[in-house]
GROMACS .gro file of C-alpha atoms in nm:
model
  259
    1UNK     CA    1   2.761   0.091  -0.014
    2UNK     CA    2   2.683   0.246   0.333
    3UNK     CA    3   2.471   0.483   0.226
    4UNK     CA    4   2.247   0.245  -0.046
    5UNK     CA    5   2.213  -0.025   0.278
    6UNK     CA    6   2.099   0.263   0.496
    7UNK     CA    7   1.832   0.362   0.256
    8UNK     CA    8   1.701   0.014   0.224
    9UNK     CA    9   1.699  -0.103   0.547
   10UNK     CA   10   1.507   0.199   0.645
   11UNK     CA   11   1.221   0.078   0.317
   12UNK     CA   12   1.221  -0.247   0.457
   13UNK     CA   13   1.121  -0.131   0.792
   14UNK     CA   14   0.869   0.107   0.679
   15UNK     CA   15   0.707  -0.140   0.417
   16UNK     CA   16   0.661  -0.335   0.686
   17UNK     CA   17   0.350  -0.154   0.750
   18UNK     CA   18   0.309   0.018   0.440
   19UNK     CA   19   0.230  -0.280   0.296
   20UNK     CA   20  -0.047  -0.356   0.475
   21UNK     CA   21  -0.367  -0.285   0.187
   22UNK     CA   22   0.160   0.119   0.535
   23UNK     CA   23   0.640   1.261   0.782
   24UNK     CA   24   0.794   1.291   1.106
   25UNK     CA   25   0.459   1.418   1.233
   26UNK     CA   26   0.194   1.132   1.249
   27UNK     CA   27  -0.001   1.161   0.882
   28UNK     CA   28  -0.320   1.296   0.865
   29UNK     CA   29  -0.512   1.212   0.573
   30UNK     CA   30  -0.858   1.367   0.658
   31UNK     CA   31  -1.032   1.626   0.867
   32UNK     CA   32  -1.278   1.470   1.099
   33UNK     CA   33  -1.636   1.487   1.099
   34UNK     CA   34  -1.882   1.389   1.298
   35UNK     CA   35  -2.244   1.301   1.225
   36UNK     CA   36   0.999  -0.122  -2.160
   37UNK     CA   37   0.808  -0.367  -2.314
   38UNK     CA   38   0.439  -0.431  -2.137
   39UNK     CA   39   0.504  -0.596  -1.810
   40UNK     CA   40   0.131  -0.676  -1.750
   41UNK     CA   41  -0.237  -0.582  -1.879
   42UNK     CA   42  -0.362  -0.208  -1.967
   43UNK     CA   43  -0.693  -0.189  -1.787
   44UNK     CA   44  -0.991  -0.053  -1.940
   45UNK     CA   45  -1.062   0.277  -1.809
   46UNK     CA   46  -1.303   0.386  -1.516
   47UNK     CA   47  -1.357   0.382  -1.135
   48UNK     CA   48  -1.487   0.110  -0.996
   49UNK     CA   49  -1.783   0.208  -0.753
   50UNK     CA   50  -2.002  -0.076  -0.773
   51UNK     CA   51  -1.957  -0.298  -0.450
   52UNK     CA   52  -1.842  -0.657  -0.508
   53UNK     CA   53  -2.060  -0.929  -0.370
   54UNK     CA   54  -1.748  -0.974  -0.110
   55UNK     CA   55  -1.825  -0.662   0.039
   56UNK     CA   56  -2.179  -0.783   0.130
   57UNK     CA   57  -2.035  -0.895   0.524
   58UNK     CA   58  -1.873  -0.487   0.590
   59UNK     CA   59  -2.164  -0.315   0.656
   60UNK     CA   60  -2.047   0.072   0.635
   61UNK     CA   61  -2.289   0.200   0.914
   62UNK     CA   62  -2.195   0.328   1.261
   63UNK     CA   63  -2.041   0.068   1.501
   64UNK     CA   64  -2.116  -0.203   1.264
   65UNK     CA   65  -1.867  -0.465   1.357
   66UNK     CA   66  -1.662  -0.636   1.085
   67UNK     CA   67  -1.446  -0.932   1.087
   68UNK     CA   68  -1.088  -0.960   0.997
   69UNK     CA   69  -1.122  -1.196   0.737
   70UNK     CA   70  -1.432  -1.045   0.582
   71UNK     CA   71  -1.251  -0.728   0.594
   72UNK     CA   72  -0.956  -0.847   0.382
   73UNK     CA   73  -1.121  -1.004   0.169
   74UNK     CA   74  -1.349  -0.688   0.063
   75UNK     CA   75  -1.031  -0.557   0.026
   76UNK     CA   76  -0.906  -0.766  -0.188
   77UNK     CA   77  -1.250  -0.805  -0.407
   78UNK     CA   78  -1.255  -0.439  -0.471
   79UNK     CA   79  -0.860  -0.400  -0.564
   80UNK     CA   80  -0.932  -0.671  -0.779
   81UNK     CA   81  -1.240  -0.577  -0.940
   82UNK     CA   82  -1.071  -0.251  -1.023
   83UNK     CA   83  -0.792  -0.365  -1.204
   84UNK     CA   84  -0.541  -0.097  -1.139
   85UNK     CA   85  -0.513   0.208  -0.923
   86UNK     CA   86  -0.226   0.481  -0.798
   87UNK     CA   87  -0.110   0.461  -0.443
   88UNK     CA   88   0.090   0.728  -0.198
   89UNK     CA   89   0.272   0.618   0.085
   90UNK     CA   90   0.451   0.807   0.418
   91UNK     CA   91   0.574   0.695   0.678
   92UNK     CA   92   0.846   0.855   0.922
   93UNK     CA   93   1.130   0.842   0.696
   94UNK     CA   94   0.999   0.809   0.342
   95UNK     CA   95   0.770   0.888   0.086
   96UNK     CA   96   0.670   0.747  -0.240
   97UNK     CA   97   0.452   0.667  -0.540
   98UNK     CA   98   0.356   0.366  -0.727
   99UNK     CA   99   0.072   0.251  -1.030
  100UNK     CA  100   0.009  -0.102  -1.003
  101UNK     CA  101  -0.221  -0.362  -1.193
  102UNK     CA  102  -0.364  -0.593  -0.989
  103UNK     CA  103  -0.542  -0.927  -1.105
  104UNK     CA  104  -0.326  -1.273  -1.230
  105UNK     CA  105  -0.034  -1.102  -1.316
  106UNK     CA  106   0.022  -0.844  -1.070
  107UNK     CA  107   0.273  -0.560  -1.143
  108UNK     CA  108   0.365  -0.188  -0.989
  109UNK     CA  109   0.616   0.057  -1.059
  110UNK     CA  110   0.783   0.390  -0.888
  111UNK     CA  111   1.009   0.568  -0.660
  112UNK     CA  112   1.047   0.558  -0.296
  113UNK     CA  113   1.239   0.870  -0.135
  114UNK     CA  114   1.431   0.869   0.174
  115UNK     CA  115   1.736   0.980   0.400
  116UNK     CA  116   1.979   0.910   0.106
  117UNK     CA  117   1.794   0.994  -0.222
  118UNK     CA  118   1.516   0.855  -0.453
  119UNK     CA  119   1.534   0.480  -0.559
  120UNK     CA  120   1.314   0.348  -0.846
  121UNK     CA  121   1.123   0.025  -0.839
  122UNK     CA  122   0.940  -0.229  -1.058
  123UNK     CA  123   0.798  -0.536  -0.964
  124UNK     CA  124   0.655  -0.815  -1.202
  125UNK     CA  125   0.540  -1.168  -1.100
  126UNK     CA  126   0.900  -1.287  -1.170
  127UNK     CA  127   1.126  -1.011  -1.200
  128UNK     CA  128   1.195  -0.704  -1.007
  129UNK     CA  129   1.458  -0.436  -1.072
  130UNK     CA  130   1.585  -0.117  -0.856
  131UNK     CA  131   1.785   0.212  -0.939
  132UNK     CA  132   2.085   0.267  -0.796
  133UNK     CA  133   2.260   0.593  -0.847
  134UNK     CA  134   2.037   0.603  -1.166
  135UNK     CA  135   2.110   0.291  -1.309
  136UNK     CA  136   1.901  -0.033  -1.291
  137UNK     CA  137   2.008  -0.314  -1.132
  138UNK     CA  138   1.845  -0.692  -1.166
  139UNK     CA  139   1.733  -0.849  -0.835
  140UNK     CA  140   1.914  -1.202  -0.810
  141UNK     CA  141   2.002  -1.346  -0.465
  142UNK     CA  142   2.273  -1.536  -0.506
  143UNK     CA  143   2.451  -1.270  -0.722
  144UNK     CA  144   2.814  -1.145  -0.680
  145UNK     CA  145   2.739  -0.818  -0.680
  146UNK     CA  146   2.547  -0.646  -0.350
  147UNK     CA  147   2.313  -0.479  -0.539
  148UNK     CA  148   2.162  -0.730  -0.726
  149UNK     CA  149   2.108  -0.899  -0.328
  150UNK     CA  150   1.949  -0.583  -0.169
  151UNK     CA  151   1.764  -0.464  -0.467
  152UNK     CA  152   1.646  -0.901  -0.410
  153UNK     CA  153   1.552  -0.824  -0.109
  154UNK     CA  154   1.388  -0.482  -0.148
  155UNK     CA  155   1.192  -0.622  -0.382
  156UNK     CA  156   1.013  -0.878  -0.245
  157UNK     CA  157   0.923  -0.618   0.018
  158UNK     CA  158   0.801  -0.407  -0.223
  159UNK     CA  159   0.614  -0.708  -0.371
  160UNK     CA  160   0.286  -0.650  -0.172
  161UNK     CA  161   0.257  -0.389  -0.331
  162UNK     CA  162   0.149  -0.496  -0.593
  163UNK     CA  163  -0.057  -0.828  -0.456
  164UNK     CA  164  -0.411  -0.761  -0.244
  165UNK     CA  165  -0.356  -1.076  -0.126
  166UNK     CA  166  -0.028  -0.900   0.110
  167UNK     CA  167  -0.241  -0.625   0.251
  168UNK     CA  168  -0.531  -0.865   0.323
  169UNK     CA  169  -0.324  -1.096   0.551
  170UNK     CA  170  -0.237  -0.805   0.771
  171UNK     CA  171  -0.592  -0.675   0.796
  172UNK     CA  172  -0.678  -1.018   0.883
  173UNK     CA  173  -0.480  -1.068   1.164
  174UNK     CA  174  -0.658  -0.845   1.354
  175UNK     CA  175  -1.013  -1.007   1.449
  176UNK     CA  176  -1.267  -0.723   1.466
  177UNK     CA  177  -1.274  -0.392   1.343
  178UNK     CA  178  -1.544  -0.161   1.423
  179UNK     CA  179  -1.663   0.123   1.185
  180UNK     CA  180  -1.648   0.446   1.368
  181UNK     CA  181  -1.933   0.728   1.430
  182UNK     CA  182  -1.984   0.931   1.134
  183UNK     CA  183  -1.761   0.951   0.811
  184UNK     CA  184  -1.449   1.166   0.747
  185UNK     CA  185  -1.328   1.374   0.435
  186UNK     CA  186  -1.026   1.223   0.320
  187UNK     CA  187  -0.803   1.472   0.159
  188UNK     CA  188  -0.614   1.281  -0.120
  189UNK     CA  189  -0.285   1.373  -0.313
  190UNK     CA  190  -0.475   1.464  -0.631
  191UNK     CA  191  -0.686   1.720  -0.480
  192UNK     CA  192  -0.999   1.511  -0.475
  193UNK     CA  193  -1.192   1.506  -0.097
  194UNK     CA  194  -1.363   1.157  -0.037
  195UNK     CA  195  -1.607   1.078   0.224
  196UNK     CA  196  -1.580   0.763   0.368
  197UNK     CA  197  -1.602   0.553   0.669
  198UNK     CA  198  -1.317   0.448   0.895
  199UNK     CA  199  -1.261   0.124   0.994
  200UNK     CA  200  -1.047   0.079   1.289
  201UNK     CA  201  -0.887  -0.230   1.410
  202UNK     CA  202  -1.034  -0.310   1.771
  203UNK     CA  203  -0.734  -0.410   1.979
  204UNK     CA  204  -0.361  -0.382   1.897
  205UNK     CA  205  -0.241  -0.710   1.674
  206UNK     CA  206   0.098  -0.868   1.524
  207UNK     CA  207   0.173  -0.991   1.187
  208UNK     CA  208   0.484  -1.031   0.979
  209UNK     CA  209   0.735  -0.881   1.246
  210UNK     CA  210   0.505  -0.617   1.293
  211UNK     CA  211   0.380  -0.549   1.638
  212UNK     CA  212   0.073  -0.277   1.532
  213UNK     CA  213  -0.072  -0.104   1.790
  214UNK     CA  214  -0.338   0.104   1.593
  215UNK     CA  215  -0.476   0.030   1.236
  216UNK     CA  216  -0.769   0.200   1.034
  217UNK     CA  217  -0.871   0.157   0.671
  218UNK     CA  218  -1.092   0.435   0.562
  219UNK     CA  219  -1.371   0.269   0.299
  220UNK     CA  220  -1.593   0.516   0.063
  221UNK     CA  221  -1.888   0.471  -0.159
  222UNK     CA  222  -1.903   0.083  -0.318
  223UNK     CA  223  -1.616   0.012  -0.036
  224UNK     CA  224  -1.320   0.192  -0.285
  225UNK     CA  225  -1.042   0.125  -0.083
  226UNK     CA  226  -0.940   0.525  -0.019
  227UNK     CA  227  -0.682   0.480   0.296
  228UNK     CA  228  -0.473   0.272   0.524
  229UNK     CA  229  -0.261   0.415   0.855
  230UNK     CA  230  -0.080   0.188   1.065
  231UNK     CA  231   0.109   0.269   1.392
  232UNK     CA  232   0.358  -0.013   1.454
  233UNK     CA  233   0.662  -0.139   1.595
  234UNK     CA  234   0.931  -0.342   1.378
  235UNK     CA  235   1.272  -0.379   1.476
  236UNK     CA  236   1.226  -0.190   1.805
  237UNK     CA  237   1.157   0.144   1.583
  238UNK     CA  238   0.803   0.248   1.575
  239UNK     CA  239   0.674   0.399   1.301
  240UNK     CA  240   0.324   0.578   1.155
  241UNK     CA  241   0.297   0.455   0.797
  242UNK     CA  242   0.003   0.595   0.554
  243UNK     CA  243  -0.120   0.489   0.210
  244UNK     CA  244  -0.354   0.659   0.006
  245UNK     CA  245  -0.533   0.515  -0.276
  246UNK     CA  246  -0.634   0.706  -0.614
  247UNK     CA  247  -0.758   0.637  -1.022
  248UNK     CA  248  -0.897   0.317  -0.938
  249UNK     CA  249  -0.953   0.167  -1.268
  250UNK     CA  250  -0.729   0.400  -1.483
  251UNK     CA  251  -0.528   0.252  -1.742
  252UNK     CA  252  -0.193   0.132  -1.642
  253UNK     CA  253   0.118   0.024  -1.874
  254UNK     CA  254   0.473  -0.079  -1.630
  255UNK     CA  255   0.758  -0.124  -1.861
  256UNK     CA  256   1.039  -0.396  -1.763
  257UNK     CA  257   1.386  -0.200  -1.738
  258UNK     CA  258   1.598  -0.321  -2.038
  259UNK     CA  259   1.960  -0.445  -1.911
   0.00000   0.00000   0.00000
């Protein structure tokens, strides 16, 4: 039981920021330059590129200044507007990978590594389920049995995941951003280098818990949503937490665990 607690606890703490839409060494996602049965909907297949009309207010130009709230909810137009996607996460202690569906119905699955092992996760509107030792266990709160509670409370922190709507509250909390000097190449986990714009959070901000001293979401053609890194503090433990975003628009199927 030690051990499973220990892993979660540490998730909890890194979702924290991961969820914002949050290696030892601080991530770098870029180099710099200047100048079952179905839980949910199959998407069609495609990238979205085409910039929703909620992305009208983030002008991606050099020390254009951007709101909070229009930021997020960009953020949240594109993610929708694209259906699905494939996300990578880091932070200090863990790793992971997830495909989610986004839209009425949200719904992600995948693993999360840490200390202790690998844990697998999916999440539907009303039902979320967690491996332990290999075998799936039911989130319910007021069960008898511990797992059932953590993998209850894991996976409502895991929940934002698969919801826009979580990573847009966080990028609203901060009021202005400011879109930096020139764009950067953002090296993704597929092997695919992205140019886009970074958006960085103008003065250190809280939300949920979080005490976040840096933020930045990096933005690409038709505002795809390509990366977030956070720098916070939760629990007294700061942590650098990274998310990178790829196959926008693929097709997506998450099977519910039977059990």
């Amino acid at each position: 039981m030690r051990r499973t607690t220990k892993t979660f606890a540490l998730t909890v703490g890194a979702l924290a920021l991961l969820t914002a839409c949050s290696p030892a060494a601080d991530p770098t996602p870029l180099s710099t330059e200047t100048a079952a049965a179905p839980a949910s909907p199959t998407p069609a297949g495609g990238t979205a590129v085409t910039s929703p009309r909620e992305c009208d207010d983030v002008d991606l130009i050099a020390d254009a200044r951007v709101t909070g709230s229009d930021l997020s909810a960009c953020v949240i137009a594109f993610s929708r507007a694209a259906g699905s996607g494939h996300l990578t996460l880091q932070s200090a202690d863990l790793s992971g990978e997830a495909d989610f569906v986004f839209g009425d119905d949200p719904a992600t699955s995948g693993s999360v590594t840490g200390p202790d092992g690998t844990n697998d996760f999916v999440l539907t509107p009303t039902e979320a389920w967690v491996t332990f030792d290999g075998a799936w266990v039911k989130a319910d709160p007021s069960s008898g049995d511990y797992r059932a509670v953590i993998a209850s409370t894991i996976g409502e922190s895991y929940r934002a995941l698969a919801d826009p709507a979580a990573a847009a509250s966080l990028l609203a909390s901060a009021a202005s951003w400011t879109v930096q000097t020139g764009q950067d190449t953002v090296s993704l986990p597929d092997g695919t280098d992205v140019r886009a714009w970074r958006v960085q959070a103008d003065a250190p901000f809280s939300a949920a818990g979080v005490d976040v001293s840096e933020m930045i979401v990096w933005l690409g053609e038709g505002h795809r949503v390509v990366a977030t890194q956070a720098t916070g503090t939760f629990g007294g433990v700061q942590t650098t937490s990274l998310q990178q975003f790829t196959r926008w628009g693929e097709p997506v199927t998450i099977e519910v665990p039977k059990g």
